[in-house]
Coordinates of C-alpha atoms in Angstrom, one line a residue:
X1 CA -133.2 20.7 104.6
X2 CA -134.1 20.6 108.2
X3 CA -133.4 23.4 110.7
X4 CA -131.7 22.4 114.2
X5 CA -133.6 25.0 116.4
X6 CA -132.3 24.4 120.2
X7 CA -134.6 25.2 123.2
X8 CA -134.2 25.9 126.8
X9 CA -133.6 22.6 128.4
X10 CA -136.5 21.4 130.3
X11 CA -136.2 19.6 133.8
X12 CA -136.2 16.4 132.6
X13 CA -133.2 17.1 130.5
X14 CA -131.4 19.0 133.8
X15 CA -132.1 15.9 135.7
X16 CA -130.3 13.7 133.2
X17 CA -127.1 15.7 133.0
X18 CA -126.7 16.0 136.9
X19 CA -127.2 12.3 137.4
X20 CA -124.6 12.2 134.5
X21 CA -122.0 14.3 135.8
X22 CA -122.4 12.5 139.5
X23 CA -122.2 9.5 137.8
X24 CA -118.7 10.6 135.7
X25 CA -117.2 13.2 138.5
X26 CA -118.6 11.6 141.6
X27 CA -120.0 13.4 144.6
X28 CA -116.6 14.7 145.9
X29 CA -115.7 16.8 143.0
X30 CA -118.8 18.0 141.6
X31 CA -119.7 21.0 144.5
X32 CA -116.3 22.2 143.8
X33 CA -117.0 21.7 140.2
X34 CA -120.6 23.3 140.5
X35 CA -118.9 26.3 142.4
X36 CA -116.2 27.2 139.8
X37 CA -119.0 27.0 137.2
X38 CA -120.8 30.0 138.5
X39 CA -117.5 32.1 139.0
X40 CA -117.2 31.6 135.5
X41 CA -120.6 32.2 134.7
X42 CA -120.7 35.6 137.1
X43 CA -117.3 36.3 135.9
X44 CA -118.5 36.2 131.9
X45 CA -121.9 38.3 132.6
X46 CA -118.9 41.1 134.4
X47 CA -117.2 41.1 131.2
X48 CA -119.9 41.6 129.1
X49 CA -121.3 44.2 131.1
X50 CA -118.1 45.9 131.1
X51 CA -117.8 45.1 127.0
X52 CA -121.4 46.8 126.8
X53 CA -120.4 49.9 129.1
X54 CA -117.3 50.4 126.7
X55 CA -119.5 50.0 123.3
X56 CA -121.7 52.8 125.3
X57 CA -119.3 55.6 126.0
X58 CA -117.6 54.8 122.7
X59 CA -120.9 55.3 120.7
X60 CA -121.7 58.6 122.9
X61 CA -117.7 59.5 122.0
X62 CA -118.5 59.2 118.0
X63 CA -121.4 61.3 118.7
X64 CA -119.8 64.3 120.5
X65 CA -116.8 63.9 118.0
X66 CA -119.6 64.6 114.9
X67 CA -121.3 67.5 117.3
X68 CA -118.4 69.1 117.6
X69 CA -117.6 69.1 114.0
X70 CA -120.6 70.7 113.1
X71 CA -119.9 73.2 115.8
X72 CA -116.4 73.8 114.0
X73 CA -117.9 73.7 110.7
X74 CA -120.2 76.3 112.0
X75 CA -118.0 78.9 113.6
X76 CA -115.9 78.9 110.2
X77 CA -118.6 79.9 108.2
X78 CA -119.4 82.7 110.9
X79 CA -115.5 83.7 110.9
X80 CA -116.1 84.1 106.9
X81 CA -119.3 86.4 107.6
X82 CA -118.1 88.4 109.9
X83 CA -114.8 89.0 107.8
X84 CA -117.2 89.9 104.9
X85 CA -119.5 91.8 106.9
X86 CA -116.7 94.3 108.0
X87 CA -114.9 94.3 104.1
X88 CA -118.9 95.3 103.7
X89 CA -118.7 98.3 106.3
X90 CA -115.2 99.4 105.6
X91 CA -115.8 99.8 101.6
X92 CA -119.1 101.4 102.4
X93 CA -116.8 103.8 105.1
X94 CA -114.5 104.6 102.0
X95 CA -117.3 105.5 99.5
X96 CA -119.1 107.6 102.3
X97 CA -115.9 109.4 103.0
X98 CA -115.4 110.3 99.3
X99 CA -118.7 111.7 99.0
X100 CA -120.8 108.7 97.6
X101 CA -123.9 107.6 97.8
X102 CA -122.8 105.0 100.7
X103 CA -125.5 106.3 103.0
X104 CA -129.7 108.1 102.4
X105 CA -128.7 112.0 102.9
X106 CA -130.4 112.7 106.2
X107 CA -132.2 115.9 105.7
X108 CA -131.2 119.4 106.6
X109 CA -132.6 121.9 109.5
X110 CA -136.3 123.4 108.0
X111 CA -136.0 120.4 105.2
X112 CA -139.1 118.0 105.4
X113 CA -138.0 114.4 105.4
X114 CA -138.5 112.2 102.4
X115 CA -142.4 110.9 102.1
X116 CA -142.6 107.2 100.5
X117 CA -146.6 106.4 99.8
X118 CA -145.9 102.4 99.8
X119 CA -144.5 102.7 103.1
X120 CA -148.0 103.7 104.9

């Protein structure tokens, strides 16, 4: 099985197809043919720069929409901390309150303070 495999025409080729189309069009109506050619080919390249731009700012779009996911993701799981850290505080208010042993005793006036050897 062969593989067609087309190349940029050469000048040769070029040469043949404008002797062609004056030939077939004539030399009236090919400037004005030549001429809405390129507005088609400037008006395609706009298109697809503007196709490009779009596929851009849509990719950057999807990007910020995962960020800020993450960000929400993030904030809940800090919402749930906090909300555990002061459940935390105010059960270890309570036990304090009632005389437990929330908090170390701090010691009293003339009392030396506690001495822990692994410490030094």
């Amino acid at each position: 099985m062969t593989s067609l495999a087309f190349s940029t025409p050469g000048f040769a080729e070029i040469l043949v197809l404008l002797v062609l189309a004056l030939l077939i069009f004539g030399p009236d109506k090919l400037p004005g043919m030549a001429r809405n050619a390129g507005r088609m080919v400037a008006r395609f390249k706009e298109e697809a720069s503007g196709t490009l731009d779009e596929l851009k700012r849509a990719a950057e779009y999807d990007e910020l929409r995962s960020v800020a996911e993450e960000l929400r993701s993030t904030g809940g799981e800090l919402a749930s901390t906090g909300t555990e850290l002061q459940r935390a505080g105010a059960d270890l208010r309570r036990s304090t309150a009632r005389g437990g042993s929330g908090s170390p005793r701090a010691p009293s006036t003339g009392e030396a303070p506690p001495f822990d050897p692994d410490a030094t």
